[in-house]
Amino acid sequence: MAYVYITMANSPRPGVWILERSTNFGKTYTPWQYFADSREECAKFFGKASLNPIVKDDSVICETKFSKVVPLENGEVSSH
């Protein structure tokens, strides 16, 4: 998968959240990417390892640029 786009409707984007994926048709889910408002929140909620760069296909990193409250509606989240 190259890109995932998620658009928030009439509400702000969440501050801290996890995008999960399933590789067994929805039986179980694992984190695919973490999102938080700051690097400090990434470390607090997901551990310091979430701040490391991607080194393997299954690395799970924390992104901060998509968790700002503004815009208050129609905020887009892009993950790749």
mmCIF file of N, CA, C and O in Angstrom:
data_model
loop_
_atom_site.group_PDB
_atom_site.id
_atom_site.type_symbol
_atom_site.label_atom_id
_atom_site.label_comp_id
_atom_site.label_asym_id
_atom_site.label_seq_id
_atom_site.Cartn_x
_atom_site.Cartn_y
_atom_site.Cartn_z
ATOM 1 N N MET A 1 0.848 -1.154 0.000
ATOM 2 C CA MET A 1 0.000 0.000 0.000
ATOM 3 C C MET A 1 0.901 1.226 0.000
ATOM 4 O O MET A 1 1.834 1.320 0.784
ATOM 5 N N ALA A 2 0.590 2.177 -0.841
ATOM 6 C CA ALA A 2 1.409 3.381 -0.933
ATOM 7 C C ALA A 2 0.858 4.515 -0.077
ATOM 8 O O ALA A 2 1.605 5.165 0.639
ATOM 9 N N TYR A 3 -0.444 4.765 -0.129
ATOM 10 C CA TYR A 3 -1.037 5.881 0.599
ATOM 11 C C TYR A 3 -2.384 5.494 1.191
ATOM 12 O O TYR A 3 -3.104 4.693 0.609
ATOM 13 N N VAL A 4 -2.699 6.097 2.315
ATOM 14 C CA VAL A 4 -4.021 5.989 2.934
ATOM 15 C C VAL A 4 -4.465 7.404 3.230
ATOM 16 O O VAL A 4 -3.727 8.175 3.847
ATOM 17 N N TYR A 5 -5.664 7.777 2.779
ATOM 18 C CA TYR A 5 -6.220 9.097 3.066
ATOM 19 C C TYR A 5 -7.463 8.923 3.924
ATOM 20 O O TYR A 5 -8.355 8.165 3.579
ATOM 21 N N ILE A 6 -7.504 9.640 5.032
ATOM 22 C CA ILE A 6 -8.660 9.624 5.922
ATOM 23 C C ILE A 6 -9.097 11.073 6.090
ATOM 24 O O ILE A 6 -8.293 11.932 6.442
ATOM 25 N N THR A 7 -10.367 11.345 5.821
ATOM 26 C CA THR A 7 -10.886 12.697 5.980
ATOM 27 C C THR A 7 -11.846 12.724 7.151
ATOM 28 O O THR A 7 -12.776 11.924 7.213
ATOM 29 N N MET A 8 -11.611 13.638 8.082
ATOM 30 C CA MET A 8 -12.499 13.819 9.219
ATOM 31 C C MET A 8 -13.649 14.713 8.768
ATOM 32 O O MET A 8 -13.420 15.753 8.169
ATOM 33 N N ALA A 9 -14.847 14.338 9.061
ATOM 34 C CA ALA A 9 -16.018 15.082 8.600
ATOM 35 C C ALA A 9 -16.181 16.378 9.383
ATOM 36 O O ALA A 9 -15.341 17.250 9.313
ATOM 37 N N ASN A 10 -17.235 16.504 10.138
ATOM 38 C CA ASN A 10 -17.526 17.741 10.868
ATOM 39 C C ASN A 10 -17.000 17.693 12.290
ATOM 40 O O ASN A 10 -17.712 17.995 13.235
ATOM 41 N N SER A 11 -15.763 17.297 12.444
ATOM 42 C CA SER A 11 -15.155 17.243 13.768
ATOM 43 C C SER A 11 -13.646 17.432 13.622
ATOM 44 O O SER A 11 -13.093 17.220 12.550
ATOM 45 N N PRO A 12 -12.979 17.838 14.692
ATOM 46 C CA PRO A 12 -11.520 17.997 14.623
ATOM 47 C C PRO A 12 -10.825 16.652 14.479
ATOM 48 O O PRO A 12 -11.377 15.607 14.813
ATOM 49 N N ARG A 13 -9.606 16.698 13.999
ATOM 50 C CA ARG A 13 -8.799 15.476 13.947
ATOM 51 C C ARG A 13 -8.458 15.068 15.371
ATOM 52 O O ARG A 13 -8.262 15.918 16.241
ATOM 53 N N PRO A 14 -8.372 13.775 15.635
ATOM 54 C CA PRO A 14 -7.999 13.335 16.990
ATOM 55 C C PRO A 14 -6.544 13.690 17.295
ATOM 56 O O PRO A 14 -5.708 13.731 16.406
ATOM 57 N N GLY A 15 -6.239 13.936 18.575
ATOM 58 C CA GLY A 15 -4.892 14.320 18.974
ATOM 59 C C GLY A 15 -3.937 13.138 19.046
ATOM 60 O O GLY A 15 -2.814 13.211 18.577
ATOM 61 N N VAL A 16 -4.359 12.042 19.649
ATOM 62 C CA VAL A 16 -3.523 10.852 19.795
ATOM 63 C C VAL A 16 -4.348 9.660 19.334
ATOM 64 O O VAL A 16 -5.447 9.429 19.832
ATOM 65 N N TRP A 17 -3.812 8.913 18.345
ATOM 66 C CA TRP A 17 -4.558 7.763 17.857
ATOM 67 C C TRP A 17 -3.637 6.802 17.127
ATOM 68 O O TRP A 17 -2.482 7.108 16.866
ATOM 69 N N ILE A 18 -4.166 5.628 16.834
ATOM 70 C CA ILE A 18 -3.401 4.570 16.175
ATOM 71 C C ILE A 18 -4.163 4.110 14.942
ATOM 72 O O ILE A 18 -5.363 3.821 15.012
ATOM 73 N N LEU A 19 -3.482 4.019 13.821
ATOM 74 C CA LEU A 19 -4.024 3.396 12.621
ATOM 75 C C LEU A 19 -3.572 1.942 12.663
ATOM 76 O O LEU A 19 -2.367 1.665 12.709
ATOM 77 N N GLU A 20 -4.537 1.029 12.703
ATOM 78 C CA GLU A 20 -4.209 -0.394 12.800
ATOM 79 C C GLU A 20 -4.525 -1.106 11.495
ATOM 80 O O GLU A 20 -5.316 -0.623 10.686
ATOM 81 N N ARG A 21 -3.915 -2.275 11.317
ATOM 82 C CA ARG A 21 -4.172 -3.086 10.129
ATOM 83 C C ARG A 21 -4.350 -4.542 10.518
ATOM 84 O O ARG A 21 -3.902 -4.982 11.577
ATOM 85 N N SER A 22 -5.011 -5.263 9.635
ATOM 86 C CA SER A 22 -5.200 -6.692 9.825
ATOM 87 C C SER A 22 -4.628 -7.413 8.613
ATOM 88 O O SER A 22 -4.820 -6.987 7.475
ATOM 89 N N THR A 23 -3.924 -8.480 8.868
ATOM 90 C CA THR A 23 -3.396 -9.303 7.772
ATOM 91 C C THR A 23 -4.094 -10.661 7.724
ATOM 92 O O THR A 23 -3.685 -11.539 6.977
ATOM 93 N N ASN A 24 -5.163 -10.810 8.531
ATOM 94 C CA ASN A 24 -5.891 -12.084 8.560
ATOM 95 C C ASN A 24 -7.410 -11.849 8.465
ATOM 96 O O ASN A 24 -8.181 -12.490 9.157
ATOM 97 N N PHE A 25 -7.782 -10.919 7.602
ATOM 98 C CA PHE A 25 -9.200 -10.641 7.306
ATOM 99 C C PHE A 25 -9.998 -10.209 8.534
ATOM 100 O O PHE A 25 -11.136 -10.609 8.714
ATOM 101 N N GLY A 26 -9.388 -9.392 9.391
ATOM 102 C CA GLY A 26 -10.094 -8.792 10.510
ATOM 103 C C GLY A 26 -10.154 -9.610 11.783
ATOM 104 O O GLY A 26 -10.817 -9.211 12.735
ATOM 105 N N LYS A 27 -9.451 -10.721 11.845
ATOM 106 C CA LYS A 27 -9.455 -11.512 13.085
ATOM 107 C C LYS A 27 -8.648 -10.822 14.175
ATOM 108 O O LYS A 27 -9.049 -10.805 15.336
ATOM 109 N N THR A 28 -7.504 -10.269 13.819
ATOM 110 C CA THR A 28 -6.679 -9.518 14.766
ATOM 111 C C THR A 28 -6.140 -8.276 14.068
ATOM 112 O O THR A 28 -6.054 -8.228 12.843
ATOM 113 N N TYR A 29 -5.792 -7.278 14.881
ATOM 114 C CA TYR A 29 -5.252 -6.031 14.350
ATOM 115 C C TYR A 29 -3.965 -5.683 15.085
ATOM 116 O O TYR A 29 -3.823 -5.971 16.267
ATOM 117 N N THR A 30 -3.037 -5.057 14.373
ATOM 118 C CA THR A 30 -1.785 -4.584 14.957
ATOM 119 C C THR A 30 -1.557 -3.139 14.521
ATOM 120 O O THR A 30 -2.034 -2.719 13.458
ATOM 121 N N PRO A 31 -0.826 -2.354 15.307
ATOM 122 C CA PRO A 31 -0.556 -0.966 14.916
ATOM 123 C C PRO A 31 0.189 -0.899 13.580
ATOM 124 O O PRO A 31 1.102 -1.693 13.324
ATOM 125 N N TRP A 32 -0.225 0.049 12.752
ATOM 126 C CA TRP A 32 0.437 0.296 11.479
ATOM 127 C C TRP A 32 1.193 1.623 11.543
ATOM 128 O O TRP A 32 2.282 1.756 11.052
ATOM 129 N N GLN A 33 0.559 2.623 12.182
ATOM 130 C CA GLN A 33 1.217 3.903 12.407
ATOM 131 C C GLN A 33 0.561 4.598 13.591
ATOM 132 O O GLN A 33 -0.639 4.481 13.805
ATOM 133 N N TYR A 34 1.386 5.308 14.369
ATOM 134 C CA TYR A 34 0.907 6.086 15.506
ATOM 135 C C TYR A 34 0.828 7.557 15.107
ATOM 136 O O TYR A 34 1.608 8.030 14.275
ATOM 137 N N PHE A 35 -0.085 8.281 15.759
ATOM 138 C CA PHE A 35 -0.226 9.717 15.530
ATOM 139 C C PHE A 35 -0.367 10.413 16.871
ATOM 140 O O PHE A 35 -1.092 9.945 17.740
ATOM 141 N N ALA A 36 0.332 11.533 17.033
ATOM 142 C CA ALA A 36 0.228 12.339 18.257
ATOM 143 C C ALA A 36 0.525 13.785 17.898
ATOM 144 O O ALA A 36 1.070 14.080 16.831
ATOM 145 N N ASP A 37 0.177 14.682 18.806
ATOM 146 C CA ASP A 37 0.324 16.110 18.568
ATOM 147 C C ASP A 37 1.766 16.592 18.688
ATOM 148 O O ASP A 37 2.126 17.622 18.129
ATOM 149 N N SER A 38 2.613 15.851 19.400
ATOM 150 C CA SER A 38 4.007 16.268 19.592
ATOM 151 C C SER A 38 4.896 15.043 19.773
ATOM 152 O O SER A 38 4.416 13.943 20.057
ATOM 153 N N ARG A 39 6.198 15.250 19.635
ATOM 154 C CA ARG A 39 7.151 14.158 19.855
ATOM 155 C C ARG A 39 7.095 13.671 21.294
ATOM 156 O O ARG A 39 7.263 12.486 21.563
ATOM 157 N N GLU A 40 6.819 14.588 22.226
ATOM 158 C CA GLU A 40 6.704 14.206 23.631
ATOM 159 C C GLU A 40 5.522 13.264 23.846
ATOM 160 O O GLU A 40 5.615 12.289 24.592
ATOM 161 N N GLU A 41 4.395 13.559 23.189
ATOM 162 C CA GLU A 41 3.232 12.671 23.304
ATOM 163 C C GLU A 41 3.496 11.335 22.626
ATOM 164 O O GLU A 41 3.028 10.300 23.093
ATOM 165 N N CYS A 42 4.233 11.334 21.517
ATOM 166 C CA CYS A 42 4.610 10.066 20.870
ATOM 167 C C CYS A 42 5.341 9.177 21.868
ATOM 168 O O CYS A 42 5.001 8.001 22.031
ATOM 169 N N ALA A 43 6.347 9.743 22.533
ATOM 170 C CA ALA A 43 7.138 8.974 23.497
ATOM 171 C C ALA A 43 6.288 8.539 24.687
ATOM 172 O O ALA A 43 6.408 7.410 25.167
ATOM 173 N N LYS A 44 5.421 9.425 25.169
ATOM 174 C CA LYS A 44 4.598 9.128 26.342
ATOM 175 C C LYS A 44 3.607 7.994 26.067
ATOM 176 O O LYS A 44 3.469 7.070 26.862
ATOM 177 N N PHE A 45 2.910 8.062 24.949
ATOM 178 C CA PHE A 45 1.844 7.093 24.675
ATOM 179 C C PHE A 45 2.327 5.847 23.942
ATOM 180 O O PHE A 45 1.746 4.771 24.108
ATOM 181 N N PHE A 46 3.371 5.969 23.114
ATOM 182 C CA PHE A 46 3.772 4.843 22.262
ATOM 183 C C PHE A 46 5.204 4.382 22.481
ATOM 184 O O PHE A 46 5.655 3.440 21.838
ATOM 185 N N GLY A 47 5.932 5.048 23.367
ATOM 186 C CA GLY A 47 7.307 4.660 23.658
ATOM 187 C C GLY A 47 8.309 5.400 22.786
ATOM 188 O O GLY A 47 7.988 5.860 21.695
ATOM 189 N N LYS A 48 9.523 5.512 23.285
ATOM 190 C CA LYS A 48 10.573 6.236 22.565
ATOM 191 C C LYS A 48 10.915 5.594 21.233
ATOM 192 O O LYS A 48 11.341 6.274 20.304
ATOM 193 N N ALA A 49 10.715 4.294 21.107
ATOM 194 C CA ALA A 49 11.026 3.603 19.846
ATOM 195 C C ALA A 49 10.157 4.101 18.699
ATOM 196 O O ALA A 49 10.544 4.008 17.535
ATOM 197 N N SER A 50 8.984 4.674 19.017
ATOM 198 C CA SER A 50 8.100 5.175 17.964
ATOM 199 C C SER A 50 8.681 6.402 17.267
ATOM 200 O O SER A 50 8.204 6.801 16.208
ATOM 201 N N LEU A 51 9.723 7.001 17.849
ATOM 202 C CA LEU A 51 10.371 8.174 17.261
ATOM 203 C C LEU A 51 11.526 7.795 16.333
ATOM 204 O O LEU A 51 12.068 8.652 15.641
ATOM 205 N N ASN A 52 11.892 6.524 16.309
ATOM 206 C CA ASN A 52 12.983 6.060 15.457
ATOM 207 C C ASN A 52 12.547 6.048 13.996
ATOM 208 O O ASN A 52 11.357 5.905 13.695
ATOM 209 N N PRO A 53 13.482 6.180 13.063
ATOM 210 C CA PRO A 53 13.126 6.093 11.642
ATOM 211 C C PRO A 53 12.715 4.675 11.251
ATOM 212 O O PRO A 53 13.020 3.707 11.960
ATOM 213 N N ILE A 54 12.042 4.564 10.137
ATOM 214 C CA ILE A 54 11.646 3.251 9.615
ATOM 215 C C ILE A 54 12.899 2.493 9.201
ATOM 216 O O ILE A 54 13.717 3.002 8.430
ATOM 217 N N VAL A 55 13.058 1.273 9.713
ATOM 218 C CA VAL A 55 14.215 0.447 9.353
ATOM 219 C C VAL A 55 13.805 -0.889 8.731
ATOM 220 O O VAL A 55 14.610 -1.526 8.072
ATOM 221 N N LYS A 56 12.550 -1.295 8.956
ATOM 222 C CA LYS A 56 12.034 -2.546 8.380
ATOM 223 C C LYS A 56 10.622 -2.289 7.860
ATOM 224 O O LYS A 56 9.996 -1.293 8.204
ATOM 225 N N ASP A 57 10.131 -3.210 7.044
ATOM 226 C CA ASP A 57 8.779 -3.075 6.504
ATOM 227 C C ASP A 57 7.717 -2.994 7.594
ATOM 228 O O ASP A 57 6.686 -2.364 7.407
ATOM 229 N N ASP A 58 7.947 -3.626 8.731
ATOM 230 C CA ASP A 58 6.934 -3.639 9.783
ATOM 231 C C ASP A 58 7.236 -2.643 10.914
ATOM 232 O O ASP A 58 6.647 -2.716 11.981
ATOM 233 N N SER A 59 8.138 -1.680 10.671
ATOM 234 C CA SER A 59 8.396 -0.631 11.666
ATOM 235 C C SER A 59 7.146 0.218 11.860
ATOM 236 O O SER A 59 6.456 0.546 10.896
ATOM 237 N N VAL A 60 6.857 0.557 13.103
ATOM 238 C CA VAL A 60 5.711 1.409 13.425
ATOM 239 C C VAL A 60 6.259 2.707 14.004
ATOM 240 O O VAL A 60 6.901 2.698 15.046
ATOM 241 N N ILE A 61 6.021 3.816 13.300
ATOM 242 C CA ILE A 61 6.539 5.106 13.732
ATOM 243 C C ILE A 61 5.397 6.013 14.168
ATOM 244 O O ILE A 61 4.234 5.742 13.900
ATOM 245 N N CYS A 62 5.749 7.097 14.825
ATOM 246 C CA CYS A 62 4.768 8.081 15.262
ATOM 247 C C CYS A 62 4.920 9.346 14.426
ATOM 248 O O CYS A 62 6.011 9.889 14.304
ATOM 249 N N GLU A 63 3.826 9.808 13.863
ATOM 250 C CA GLU A 63 3.789 11.006 13.033
ATOM 251 C C GLU A 63 3.094 12.118 13.799
ATOM 252 O O GLU A 63 2.088 11.872 14.463
ATOM 253 N N THR A 64 3.618 13.345 13.706
ATOM 254 C CA THR A 64 3.034 14.456 14.461
ATOM 255 C C THR A 64 2.326 15.489 13.594
ATOM 256 O O THR A 64 1.543 16.271 14.105
ATOM 257 N N LYS A 65 2.548 15.502 12.309
ATOM 258 C CA LYS A 65 2.005 16.603 11.515
ATOM 259 C C LYS A 65 0.520 16.488 11.186
ATOM 260 O O LYS A 65 -0.065 17.430 10.669
ATOM 261 N N PHE A 66 -0.127 15.374 11.496
ATOM 262 C CA PHE A 66 -1.542 15.216 11.164
ATOM 263 C C PHE A 66 -2.455 15.226 12.384
ATOM 264 O O PHE A 66 -3.635 14.947 12.270
ATOM 265 N N SER A 67 -1.952 15.546 13.542
ATOM 266 C CA SER A 67 -2.770 15.490 14.750
ATOM 267 C C SER A 67 -3.114 16.853 15.319
ATOM 268 O O SER A 67 -3.577 16.954 16.431
ATOM 269 N N LYS A 68 -2.904 17.891 14.582
ATOM 270 C CA LYS A 68 -3.301 19.217 15.032
ATOM 271 C C LYS A 68 -4.818 19.340 14.936
ATOM 272 O O LYS A 68 -5.449 18.806 14.032
ATOM 273 N N VAL A 69 -5.429 20.036 15.866
ATOM 274 C CA VAL A 69 -6.878 20.197 15.879
ATOM 275 C C VAL A 69 -7.354 20.956 14.640
ATOM 276 O O VAL A 69 -8.360 20.626 14.036
ATOM 277 N N VAL A 70 -6.620 21.984 14.250
ATOM 278 C CA VAL A 70 -6.996 22.785 13.078
ATOM 279 C C VAL A 70 -6.628 22.000 11.828
ATOM 280 O O VAL A 70 -5.541 21.444 11.764
ATOM 281 N N PRO A 71 -7.462 21.900 10.805
ATOM 282 C CA PRO A 71 -8.780 22.518 10.673
ATOM 283 C C PRO A 71 -9.820 21.781 11.505
ATOM 284 O O PRO A 71 -9.690 20.597 11.758
ATOM 285 N N LEU A 72 -10.846 22.508 11.899
ATOM 286 C CA LEU A 72 -11.870 21.926 12.764
ATOM 287 C C LEU A 72 -12.820 21.002 12.022
ATOM 288 O O LEU A 72 -13.563 20.261 12.634
ATOM 289 N N GLU A 73 -12.816 21.043 10.711
ATOM 290 C CA GLU A 73 -13.616 20.079 9.937
ATOM 291 C C GLU A 73 -12.907 19.820 8.620
ATOM 292 O O GLU A 73 -12.080 20.599 8.170
ATOM 293 N N ASN A 74 -13.227 18.687 8.042
ATOM 294 C CA ASN A 74 -12.644 18.245 6.767
ATOM 295 C C ASN A 74 -11.109 18.149 6.827
ATOM 296 O O ASN A 74 -10.437 18.342 5.830
ATOM 297 N N GLY A 75 -10.556 17.863 8.000
ATOM 298 C CA GLY A 75 -9.125 17.654 8.118
ATOM 299 C C GLY A 75 -8.728 16.354 7.457
ATOM 300 O O GLY A 75 -9.409 15.348 7.593
ATOM 301 N N GLU A 76 -7.630 16.367 6.720
ATOM 302 C CA GLU A 76 -7.196 15.166 6.008
ATOM 303 C C GLU A 76 -5.962 14.597 6.670
ATOM 304 O O GLU A 76 -5.080 15.327 7.105
ATOM 305 N N VAL A 77 -5.884 13.282 6.728
ATOM 306 C CA VAL A 77 -4.732 12.573 7.248
ATOM 307 C C VAL A 77 -4.185 11.730 6.119
ATOM 308 O O VAL A 77 -4.925 11.006 5.456
ATOM 309 N N SER A 78 -2.903 11.828 5.874
ATOM 310 C CA SER A 78 -2.266 11.055 4.812
ATOM 311 C C SER A 78 -1.158 10.234 5.434
ATOM 312 O O SER A 78 -0.330 10.761 6.173
ATOM 313 N N SER A 79 -1.135 8.963 5.145
ATOM 314 C CA SER A 79 -0.111 8.078 5.681
ATOM 315 C C SER A 79 0.531 7.335 4.529
ATOM 316 O O SER A 79 -0.143 6.873 3.631
ATOM 317 N N HIS A 80 1.850 7.251 4.558
ATOM 318 C CA HIS A 80 2.561 6.467 3.535
ATOM 319 C C HIS A 80 3.856 5.945 4.060
ATOM 320 O O HIS A 80 4.304 6.251 5.095
#
